Amino acid sequence: MVGGLLVGGGVASAQDSSDPKCQAVATAEKAKKTADDAYADAKTKLTNASSAVTEAEAAANAAPNDTALQTALAAARAAHNKAMTAEAAADSTRKGAAMNLAQALDAAAKAGLTCTKKTTTTTTTTTPPKKPGNDQADGGQTGGGSQTGGGGGPTKPGAPGPDLNCRDFVSRPAAQAVLDTDQSDPHHLDADHDGYACEDYFGDPSKDPQVSQDKTVNHTEDDGSEADTSGNQVTVVPEGSADTGSAL
Amino acid sequence: MRGRLLLLVGVLLLALSAGCSQADAPGTAAAAVDQGLSVSIPAIGVQSSLVPLGLNPDRTVATPPVSTPMQAGLYINGPAPGDPGPAVILGHINGGGQPGVFARLAQLKPGEEVDVYRVDGSVATFTVREVTRAPKDAFPTAKVYSDTTNPQLRLITCGGVLDRTARSYLDNVIVYADLSSVRAA
């Protein structure tokens, strides 16, 4: 990507843009684009899942005794829940990527660098546009990288940028955004290859070592019995867990 | 006036759901939330007013409306934040296709602070002691709701932790915190 910029940029800006800080900006821009696309995709899927639940509910309500419809409704709700989780994750990643970019731009600005962000567009105008028929049919892919390839040469994924470590990121989602741009993980952000970046460093909602399983399993049964608690500071103890049920 | 109505509804709900077997008045939380409370967790960017939460008809704890997932709430049948005992704040991890107020609750770390503000400007600051998750079918009711010698706070997400496997989506994340300071208005 940087090589492509050098072709069209002026001398001074060419020097700037080869600076590691500018390369970090470019990496962050790419990551943000990918994260934004992934979020748009997750959002679409969530909308679809919501509609599916609405339809399934209507069908199930019309025939309450039809177990097949009830099962379908349950499945639709489960899919919707998953879509909500995915959307929240994508949103978190997107925000992390935006933070990364702001940080990189700030660092470059403080160093007095003019990263030739604008020239990117001017130099790439000669590149033939992608064929519209070559649409990203696969919504499951975070396919945002397709546009960045038009810079005049093949993009070496991750290679020219500065080496990044987990401590260079403001948050785990921010690191995730970079990992998502290049699954080959040139920066070794995902040492255990589980798809999560830097969870040892930042902690992950599901893997954070701080979030240990609560061993206290002294809980109420769903039989209407009183909760097994001591004292009366809480005058009425709720049963069971805090639940949202089929959150819509 | 509206607050009184909410309180009334809460008490009514309580009476209904408990089959009138529980004659106790709601804890001090009901009055406090009626006056107006808000919670702030700078470490994970949380800022929300607190709505009163009672019980559902099945005696499970009520949660804020899913349509407003950024809204947190306070369980009214317990102590007010800053009073002795476990005050319980609940919020969604997501809802209506949007991230919820407690989407990042699991990222909270021991030692980080949770502030509860009253309308008069006074602040009760709690320090996180423990962050746990519990399967919803093994919710640590005793640990969460039992009496404590000092003022404590519980933060609970409804909706489960973020995970790729659907299984752990059934978890609650529970944060235990102790009162560390009170600043007068």
Tab-separated table of C-alpha atoms in Angstrom:
chain	number	residue	atom	x	y	z
A	1	MET	CA	0.000	0.000	0.000
A	2	VAL	CA	2.750	2.379	0.916
A	3	GLY	CA	4.609	1.595	-2.273
A	4	GLY	CA	1.564	2.674	-4.208
A	5	LEU	CA	1.435	5.968	-2.412
A	6	LEU	CA	5.025	6.810	-3.205
A	7	VAL	CA	4.312	6.803	-6.915
A	8	GLY	CA	1.940	9.719	-6.773
A	9	GLY	CA	3.052	11.610	-3.711
A	10	GLY	CA	5.389	14.574	-3.588
A	11	VAL	CA	8.917	14.233	-2.294
A	12	ALA	CA	8.298	15.614	1.155
A	13	SER	CA	5.100	13.712	1.692
A	14	ALA	CA	6.721	10.601	0.314
A	15	GLN	CA	9.248	10.799	3.061
A	16	ASP	CA	6.521	11.357	5.579
A	17	SER	CA	4.419	8.545	4.335
A	18	SER	CA	7.293	6.101	4.629
A	19	ASP	CA	7.586	6.984	8.285
A	20	PRO	CA	6.446	4.181	10.573
A	21	LYS	CA	3.893	6.513	12.121
A	22	CYS	CA	2.284	7.100	8.751
A	23	GLN	CA	2.352	3.420	8.055
A	24	ALA	CA	0.570	2.932	11.331
A	25	VAL	CA	-2.069	5.399	10.138
A	26	ALA	CA	-2.461	3.448	6.922
A	27	THR	CA	-2.790	0.192	8.831
A	28	ALA	CA	-5.341	1.748	11.157
A	29	GLU	CA	-7.313	3.162	8.239
A	30	LYS	CA	-7.447	-0.221	6.619
A	31	ALA	CA	-8.476	-1.834	9.885
A	32	LYS	CA	-11.215	0.723	10.380
A	33	LYS	CA	-12.564	0.147	6.891
A	34	THR	CA	-12.670	-3.588	7.477
A	35	ALA	CA	-14.314	-3.134	10.859
A	36	ASP	CA	-16.890	-0.717	9.439
A	37	ASP	CA	-17.765	-3.172	6.694
A	38	ALA	CA	-17.990	-6.025	9.156
A	39	TYR	CA	-20.286	-3.944	11.322
A	40	ALA	CA	-22.551	-3.056	8.392
A	41	ASP	CA	-22.715	-6.738	7.580
A	42	ALA	CA	-23.539	-7.689	11.174
A	43	LYS	CA	-26.176	-4.975	11.293
A	44	THR	CA	-27.842	-6.298	8.154
A	45	LYS	CA	-27.841	-9.806	9.518
A	46	LEU	CA	-29.363	-8.574	12.745
A	47	THR	CA	-32.134	-6.761	10.883
A	48	ASN	CA	-32.839	-9.920	8.937
A	49	ALA	CA	-32.860	-11.987	12.105
A	50	SER	CA	-35.309	-9.542	13.702
A	51	SER	CA	-37.658	-9.848	10.750
A	52	ALA	CA	-37.373	-13.618	10.912
A	53	VAL	CA	-38.404	-13.584	14.564
A	54	THR	CA	-41.359	-11.320	13.826
A	55	GLU	CA	-42.514	-13.645	11.066
A	56	ALA	CA	-41.990	-16.747	13.168
A	57	GLU	CA	-43.895	-15.160	16.035
A	58	ALA	CA	-46.828	-14.328	13.808
A	59	ALA	CA	-46.901	-17.863	12.458
A	60	ALA	CA	-46.551	-19.442	15.883
A	61	ASN	CA	-49.238	-17.222	17.394
A	62	ALA	CA	-51.624	-18.156	14.630
A	63	ALA	CA	-51.187	-21.832	15.417
A	64	PRO	CA	-50.175	-22.144	19.071
A	65	ASN	CA	-50.421	-25.943	19.035
A	66	ASP	CA	-48.129	-26.443	16.100
A	67	THR	CA	-44.921	-27.655	17.699
A	68	ALA	CA	-42.987	-27.268	14.464
A	69	LEU	CA	-43.811	-23.563	14.385
A	70	GLN	CA	-42.884	-23.185	18.046
A	71	THR	CA	-39.570	-24.863	17.358
A	72	ALA	CA	-39.010	-22.588	14.405
A	73	LEU	CA	-39.755	-19.589	16.604
A	74	ALA	CA	-37.268	-20.763	19.218
A	75	ALA	CA	-34.661	-21.231	16.503
A	76	ALA	CA	-35.359	-17.781	15.103
A	77	ARG	CA	-34.965	-16.267	18.556
A	78	ALA	CA	-31.713	-18.094	19.120
A	79	ALA	CA	-30.432	-16.863	15.769
A	80	HIS	CA	-31.493	-13.356	16.677
A	81	ASN	CA	-29.663	-13.554	19.993
A	82	LYS	CA	-26.533	-14.658	18.176
A	83	ALA	CA	-26.929	-11.855	15.680
A	84	MET	CA	-27.254	-9.347	18.503
A	85	THR	CA	-24.076	-10.632	20.096
A	86	ALA	CA	-22.264	-10.480	16.769
A	87	GLU	CA	-23.497	-6.973	16.147
A	88	ALA	CA	-22.362	-5.811	19.570
A	89	ALA	CA	-18.968	-7.402	19.015
A	90	ALA	CA	-18.640	-5.815	15.591
A	91	ASP	CA	-19.647	-2.466	17.029
A	92	SER	CA	-17.041	-2.806	19.730
A	93	THR	CA	-14.405	-3.716	17.151
A	94	ARG	CA	-15.483	-0.813	14.972
A	95	LYS	CA	-15.129	1.642	17.830
A	96	GLY	CA	-11.785	0.147	18.747
A	97	ALA	CA	-10.588	0.602	15.188
A	98	ALA	CA	-11.750	4.210	15.196
A	99	MET	CA	-9.858	4.789	18.429
A	100	ASN	CA	-6.758	3.209	16.923
A	101	LEU	CA	-6.960	5.447	13.910
A	102	ALA	CA	-7.429	8.560	16.007
A	103	GLN	CA	-4.449	7.548	18.097
A	104	ALA	CA	-2.289	6.908	15.021
A	105	LEU	CA	-3.309	10.198	13.399
A	106	ASP	CA	-2.598	12.014	16.617
A	107	ALA	CA	0.837	10.422	16.913
A	108	ALA	CA	1.641	11.335	13.304
A	109	ALA	CA	0.414	14.905	13.782
A	110	LYS	CA	2.490	15.324	16.928
A	111	ALA	CA	5.538	14.149	15.020
A	112	GLY	CA	4.798	16.839	12.435
A	113	LEU	CA	4.191	14.317	9.702
A	114	THR	CA	1.917	14.809	6.746
A	115	CYS	CA	0.681	11.369	6.019
A	116	THR	CA	-0.463	11.483	2.421
A	117	LYS	CA	-3.919	10.250	3.082
A	118	LYS	CA	-5.471	12.507	0.484
A	119	THR	CA	-3.069	11.568	-2.292
A	120	THR	CA	-4.222	8.016	-1.951
A	121	THR	CA	-7.389	8.886	-3.760
A	122	THR	CA	-5.726	11.001	-6.434
A	123	THR	CA	-3.126	8.425	-7.307
A	124	THR	CA	-5.650	5.666	-7.467
A	125	THR	CA	-8.026	7.454	-9.807
A	126	THR	CA	-6.247	5.931	-12.769
A	127	THR	CA	-6.853	2.477	-11.474
A	128	PRO	CA	-9.689	0.839	-13.357
A	129	PRO	CA	-12.699	0.587	-11.133
A	130	LYS	CA	-13.725	-2.790	-9.920
A	131	LYS	CA	-16.289	-4.453	-12.053
A	132	PRO	CA	-19.673	-3.968	-10.511
A	133	GLY	CA	-20.509	-7.552	-11.272
A	134	ASN	CA	-17.763	-8.572	-8.943
A	135	ASP	CA	-19.974	-7.788	-6.025
A	136	GLN	CA	-19.150	-9.090	-2.642
A	137	ALA	CA	-21.645	-11.863	-2.624
A	138	ASP	CA	-20.286	-13.464	0.472
A	139	GLY	CA	-21.670	-11.419	3.298
A	140	GLY	CA	-19.924	-13.581	5.833
A	141	GLN	CA	-16.504	-12.337	4.867
A	142	THR	CA	-15.115	-9.126	6.162
A	143	GLY	CA	-14.384	-8.231	2.616
A	144	GLY	CA	-13.534	-4.582	3.021
A	145	GLY	CA	-9.977	-5.122	1.905
A	146	SER	CA	-10.965	-5.476	-1.727
A	147	GLN	CA	-10.875	-1.759	-2.350
A	148	THR	CA	-7.501	-1.167	-0.845
A	149	GLY	CA	-5.855	-3.382	-3.419
A	150	GLY	CA	-6.146	-0.770	-6.125
A	151	GLY	CA	-3.194	1.303	-5.066
A	152	GLY	CA	-1.018	0.380	-8.010
A	153	GLY	CA	0.609	-2.747	-6.699
A	154	PRO	CA	-0.238	-5.851	-4.799
A	155	THR	CA	-0.706	-5.139	-1.123
A	156	LYS	CA	1.620	-7.131	0.997
A	157	PRO	CA	-0.611	-7.919	3.904
A	158	GLY	CA	0.774	-6.537	7.091
A	159	ALA	CA	4.361	-6.749	5.955
A	160	PRO	CA	5.476	-3.119	5.571
A	161	GLY	CA	3.759	-1.745	8.665
A	162	PRO	CA	5.417	-1.344	12.010
A	163	ASP	CA	5.537	-4.350	14.250
A	164	LEU	CA	2.628	-4.120	16.630
A	165	ASN	CA	2.308	-5.625	20.041
A	166	CYS	CA	-0.698	-5.949	22.270
A	167	ARG	CA	0.521	-3.092	24.444
A	168	ASP	CA	0.342	-0.777	21.438
A	169	PHE	CA	-3.442	-0.919	21.414
A	170	VAL	CA	-5.923	0.964	23.532
A	171	SER	CA	-8.214	-2.019	23.892
A	172	ARG	CA	-8.664	-5.631	22.932
A	173	PRO	CA	-11.259	-4.763	20.250
A	174	ALA	CA	-8.716	-2.377	18.813
A	175	ALA	CA	-6.233	-5.216	18.497
A	176	GLN	CA	-8.998	-7.409	17.139
A	177	ALA	CA	-9.616	-4.884	14.398
A	178	VAL	CA	-6.043	-5.248	13.197
A	179	LEU	CA	-6.132	-9.020	13.431
A	180	ASP	CA	-9.346	-9.041	11.412
A	181	THR	CA	-7.672	-7.189	8.560
A	182	ASP	CA	-5.125	-9.944	8.174
A	183	GLN	CA	-5.913	-13.352	9.521
A	184	SER	CA	-2.360	-14.494	8.815
A	185	ASP	CA	-1.562	-12.476	11.930
A	186	PRO	CA	1.818	-10.972	10.988
A	187	HIS	CA	1.969	-9.199	14.340
A	188	HIS	CA	1.330	-12.338	16.369
A	189	LEU	CA	-1.564	-10.797	18.197
A	190	ASP	CA	-3.319	-14.137	18.374
A	191	ALA	CA	-0.687	-16.413	19.862
A	192	ASP	CA	-3.094	-19.243	20.574
A	193	HIS	CA	-4.760	-18.981	17.150
A	194	ASP	CA	-8.261	-18.957	18.517
A	195	GLY	CA	-9.365	-15.928	16.508
A	196	TYR	CA	-9.215	-13.585	19.503
A	197	ALA	CA	-6.466	-10.981	19.607
A	198	CYS	CA	-4.607	-10.146	22.797
A	199	GLU	CA	-7.050	-11.744	25.197
A	200	ASP	CA	-4.201	-12.594	27.552
A	201	TYR	CA	-3.156	-8.975	27.626
A	202	PHE	CA	-6.555	-7.288	27.847
A	203	GLY	CA	-8.847	-10.066	28.884
A	204	ASP	CA	-11.878	-11.125	26.956
A	205	PRO	CA	-15.459	-11.261	28.138
A	206	SER	CA	-15.402	-15.023	27.867
A	207	LYS	CA	-11.747	-15.667	28.478
A	208	ASP	CA	-10.664	-12.979	30.828
A	209	PRO	CA	-8.865	-14.680	33.702
A	210	GLN	CA	-10.557	-12.173	36.010
A	211	VAL	CA	-13.923	-13.507	34.994
A	212	SER	CA	-13.722	-16.739	36.849
A	213	GLN	CA	-16.643	-19.053	37.159
A	214	ASP	CA	-18.604	-18.240	40.280
A	215	LYS	CA	-18.226	-21.363	42.371
A	216	THR	CA	-21.046	-20.464	44.703
A	217	VAL	CA	-23.922	-22.482	43.373
A	218	ASN	CA	-26.242	-21.872	46.287
A	219	HIS	CA	-29.242	-20.909	44.244
A	220	THR	CA	-32.970	-21.073	44.197
A	221	GLU	CA	-34.813	-23.794	42.398
A	222	ASP	CA	-37.667	-23.031	40.092
A	223	ASP	CA	-40.102	-24.595	42.478
A	224	GLY	CA	-41.213	-21.465	44.237
A	225	SER	CA	-39.090	-22.179	47.291
A	226	GLU	CA	-37.503	-19.353	49.186
A	227	ALA	CA	-33.981	-18.476	48.283
A	228	ASP	CA	-31.349	-19.755	50.655
A	229	THR	CA	-29.944	-16.484	51.861
A	230	SER	CA	-29.177	-15.050	55.240
A	231	GLY	CA	-30.388	-11.787	56.694
A	232	ASN	CA	-33.028	-9.299	55.692
A	233	GLN	CA	-31.223	-6.379	54.139
A	234	VAL	CA	-32.761	-7.603	50.915
A	235	THR	CA	-36.371	-7.941	51.911
A	236	VAL	CA	-37.446	-10.101	48.998
A	237	VAL	CA	-34.893	-12.301	47.327
A	238	PRO	CA	-35.566	-12.896	43.637
A	239	GLU	CA	-35.541	-16.396	42.314
A	240	GLY	CA	-32.881	-17.613	39.988
A	241	SER	CA	-30.826	-15.511	37.655
A	242	ALA	CA	-31.323	-12.163	36.039
A	243	ASP	CA	-32.838	-12.936	32.707
A	244	THR	CA	-33.865	-11.139	29.610
A	245	GLY	CA	-35.601	-14.112	28.100
A	246	SER	CA	-36.062	-13.668	24.414
A	247	ALA	CA	-34.626	-10.221	24.223
A	248	LEU	CA	-35.878	-8.367	21.208
B	1	MET	CA	-45.578	12.220	41.787
B	2	ARG	CA	-44.556	9.857	39.051
B	3	GLY	CA	-41.957	8.401	41.366
B	4	ARG	CA	-44.596	7.640	43.969
B	5	LEU	CA	-46.616	5.886	41.344
B	6	LEU	CA	-43.655	3.751	40.358
B	7	LEU	CA	-43.076	2.924	43.990
B	8	LEU	CA	-46.711	1.986	44.360
B	9	VAL	CA	-46.514	-0.252	41.327
B	10	GLY	CA	-43.386	-1.838	42.744
B	11	VAL	CA	-45.054	-2.550	46.064
B	12	LEU	CA	-48.141	-3.834	44.318
B	13	LEU	CA	-46.062	-6.122	42.140
B	14	LEU	CA	-44.248	-7.328	45.193
B	15	ALA	CA	-47.485	-8.065	47.021
B	16	LEU	CA	-48.903	-9.884	44.026
B	17	SER	CA	-45.861	-11.907	43.208
B	18	ALA	CA	-45.073	-12.862	46.763
B	19	GLY	CA	-48.629	-13.995	47.341
B	20	CYS	CA	-48.750	-11.416	50.126
B	21	SER	CA	-46.633	-13.687	52.276
B	22	GLN	CA	-43.923	-11.068	52.483
B	23	ALA	CA	-45.109	-8.143	54.509
B	24	ASP	CA	-41.752	-6.393	54.648
B	25	ALA	CA	-41.496	-2.920	53.257
B	26	PRO	CA	-39.145	-2.540	50.323
B	27	GLY	CA	-35.562	-1.780	51.226
B	28	THR	CA	-34.174	1.720	51.277
B	29	ALA	CA	-33.400	1.318	47.575
B	30	ALA	CA	-36.981	2.121	46.633
B	31	ALA	CA	-36.920	5.537	48.280
B	32	ALA	CA	-33.430	6.314	46.988
B	33	VAL	CA	-34.227	5.478	43.378
B	34	ASP	CA	-37.424	7.447	43.763
B	35	GLN	CA	-35.294	10.490	44.614
B	36	GLY	CA	-33.130	9.933	41.567
B	37	LEU	CA	-29.866	8.017	41.235
B	38	SER	CA	-27.323	7.472	38.529
B	39	VAL	CA	-24.379	5.134	38.114
B	40	SER	CA	-21.072	5.922	36.493
B	41	ILE	CA	-18.234	3.478	35.728
B	42	PRO	CA	-15.464	5.491	34.051
B	43	ALA	CA	-13.296	2.409	33.410
B	44	ILE	CA	-15.804	0.958	30.956
B	45	GLY	CA	-17.569	4.147	29.892
B	46	VAL	CA	-20.829	3.510	31.689
B	47	GLN	CA	-23.185	6.345	32.538
B	48	SER	CA	-26.852	5.760	33.261
B	49	SER	CA	-29.665	6.862	35.484
B	50	LEU	CA	-31.279	4.116	37.533
B	51	VAL	CA	-34.860	2.995	37.146
B	52	PRO	CA	-36.629	1.009	39.876
B	53	LEU	CA	-36.715	-2.752	39.336
B	54	GLY	CA	-38.966	-5.095	41.264
B	55	LEU	CA	-39.938	-8.672	40.606
B	56	ASN	CA	-41.471	-10.330	37.602
B	57	PRO	CA	-44.645	-12.361	38.167
B	58	ASP	CA	-42.479	-15.505	38.290
B	59	ARG	CA	-40.461	-13.966	41.127
B	60	THR	CA	-37.368	-13.458	39.033
B	61	VAL	CA	-35.786	-10.050	39.235
B	62	ALA	CA	-37.140	-7.512	36.757
B	63	THR	CA	-34.785	-5.962	34.236
B	64	PRO	CA	-34.841	-2.607	32.452
B	65	PRO	CA	-36.828	-2.510	29.189
B	66	VAL	CA	-34.929	-4.276	26.418
B	67	SER	CA	-36.007	-1.469	24.110
B	68	THR	CA	-33.720	0.875	26.064
B	69	PRO	CA	-30.631	-1.308	26.531
B	70	MET	CA	-28.482	1.601	27.715
B	71	GLN	CA	-30.689	1.992	30.785
B	72	ALA	CA	-29.566	0.471	34.092
B	73	GLY	CA	-31.823	-0.163	37.064
B	74	LEU	CA	-31.734	-0.713	40.826
B	75	TYR	CA	-33.431	-3.605	42.605
B	76	ILE	CA	-35.879	-1.884	44.976
B	77	ASN	CA	-36.329	-4.622	47.573
B	78	GLY	CA	-32.874	-4.072	48.965
B	79	PRO	CA	-30.608	-1.409	50.399
B	80	ALA	CA	-29.845	1.833	48.623
B	81	PRO	CA	-26.275	2.086	47.321
B	82	GLY	CA	-24.215	3.287	50.267
B	83	ASP	CA	-26.487	1.736	52.902
B	84	PRO	CA	-25.343	-1.460	54.627
B	85	GLY	CA	-26.100	-4.527	52.559
B	86	PRO	CA	-25.937	-5.563	48.936
B	87	ALA	CA	-27.400	-2.965	46.563
B	88	VAL	CA	-28.104	-4.581	43.205
B	89	ILE	CA	-27.812	-2.754	39.868
B	90	LEU	CA	-28.888	-4.556	36.710
B	91	GLY	CA	-28.254	-3.716	33.079
B	92	HIS	CA	-28.399	-5.388	29.707
B	93	ILE	CA	-25.447	-6.593	27.708
B	94	ASN	CA	-27.450	-5.820	24.592
B	95	GLY	CA	-31.004	-5.314	23.471
B	96	GLY	CA	-33.000	-4.268	20.456
B	97	GLY	CA	-29.965	-4.878	18.309
B	98	GLN	CA	-27.862	-2.382	20.242
B	99	PRO	CA	-25.099	-2.880	22.779
B	100	GLY	CA	-26.354	-2.529	26.326
B	101	VAL	CA	-25.150	-0.386	29.202
B	102	PHE	CA	-23.237	-3.342	30.680
B	103	ALA	CA	-21.839	-4.656	27.397
B	104	ARG	CA	-18.324	-4.343	28.783
B	105	LEU	CA	-19.033	-5.259	32.394
B	106	ALA	CA	-16.850	-8.364	32.213
B	107	GLN	CA	-13.874	-6.177	31.371
B	108	LEU	CA	-14.086	-4.441	34.725
B	109	LYS	CA	-11.104	-5.254	36.956
B	110	PRO	CA	-10.728	-5.495	40.717
B	111	GLY	CA	-9.679	-2.122	42.093
B	112	GLU	CA	-11.632	-0.102	39.553
B	113	GLU	CA	-14.322	2.231	40.768
B	114	VAL	CA	-18.065	2.530	40.431
B	115	ASP	CA	-19.743	5.795	41.401
B	116	VAL	CA	-23.372	6.151	42.379
B	117	TYR	CA	-24.637	9.723	42.323
B	118	ARG	CA	-27.649	11.165	44.082
B	119	VAL	CA	-29.517	14.180	42.768
B	120	ASP	CA	-28.123	16.309	45.573
B	121	GLY	CA	-24.642	15.736	44.154
B	122	SER	CA	-23.392	13.335	46.811
B	123	VAL	CA	-21.414	10.368	45.539
B	124	ALA	CA	-20.914	6.874	46.911
B	125	THR	CA	-17.808	5.304	45.411
B	126	PHE	CA	-17.441	1.536	45.346
B	127	THR	CA	-14.283	-0.406	44.558
B	128	VAL	CA	-14.588	-3.589	42.549
B	129	ARG	CA	-13.536	-6.641	44.539
B	130	GLU	CA	-14.456	-9.491	42.241
B	131	VAL	CA	-15.778	-10.089	38.733
B	132	THR	CA	-17.401	-13.449	38.152
B	133	ARG	CA	-19.705	-15.147	35.754
B	134	ALA	CA	-22.301	-17.702	36.666
B	135	PRO	CA	-24.464	-19.974	34.563
B	136	LYS	CA	-28.026	-18.808	34.837
B	137	ASP	CA	-29.100	-22.205	36.129
B	138	ALA	CA	-26.586	-21.895	38.950
B	139	PHE	CA	-26.988	-18.302	39.976
B	140	PRO	CA	-25.227	-17.580	43.297
B	141	THR	CA	-28.320	-16.146	44.953
B	142	ALA	CA	-26.972	-16.388	48.500
B	143	LYS	CA	-23.708	-14.695	47.628
B	144	VAL	CA	-25.464	-11.906	45.758
B	145	TYR	CA	-28.367	-11.138	48.063
B	146	SER	CA	-27.249	-12.163	51.584
B	147	ASP	CA	-26.607	-9.560	54.269
B	148	THR	CA	-23.234	-7.902	54.360
B	149	THR	CA	-21.594	-6.027	57.200
B	150	ASN	CA	-20.617	-3.085	55.005
B	151	PRO	CA	-22.331	-1.260	52.157
B	152	GLN	CA	-21.746	-3.229	48.986
B	153	LEU	CA	-22.775	-3.116	45.369
B	154	ARG	CA	-23.619	-5.821	42.851
B	155	LEU	CA	-23.612	-5.174	39.124
B	156	ILE	CA	-25.336	-7.832	37.085
B	157	THR	CA	-25.681	-8.149	33.339
B	158	CYS	CA	-28.673	-9.787	31.890
B	159	GLY	CA	-28.139	-11.365	28.522
B	160	GLY	CA	-24.971	-13.307	28.986
B	161	VAL	CA	-21.351	-12.856	28.179
B	162	LEU	CA	-20.020	-12.267	24.766
B	163	ASP	CA	-18.821	-15.581	23.456
B	164	ARG	CA	-18.820	-17.477	20.237
B	165	THR	CA	-20.528	-20.436	21.769
B	166	ALA	CA	-24.200	-20.094	22.495
B	167	ARG	CA	-23.739	-21.922	25.772
B	168	SER	CA	-22.063	-19.193	27.686
B	169	TYR	CA	-24.601	-16.730	26.348
B	170	LEU	CA	-26.665	-18.059	29.212
B	171	ASP	CA	-24.280	-16.682	31.800
B	172	ASN	CA	-24.721	-13.709	34.070
B	173	VAL	CA	-21.686	-11.574	34.781
B	174	ILE	CA	-21.686	-10.432	38.397
B	175	VAL	CA	-19.461	-7.718	39.830
B	176	TYR	CA	-18.993	-7.466	43.590
B	177	ALA	CA	-17.873	-4.098	44.940
B	178	ASP	CA	-17.376	-2.526	48.370
B	179	LEU	CA	-18.074	1.033	49.426
B	180	SER	CA	-14.752	2.844	49.557
B	181	SER	CA	-15.753	6.458	50.052
B	182	VAL	CA	-18.708	8.795	50.296
B	183	ARG	CA	-18.522	12.393	49.224
B	184	ALA	CA	-21.162	14.709	50.590
B	185	ALA	CA	-23.055	17.069	48.369
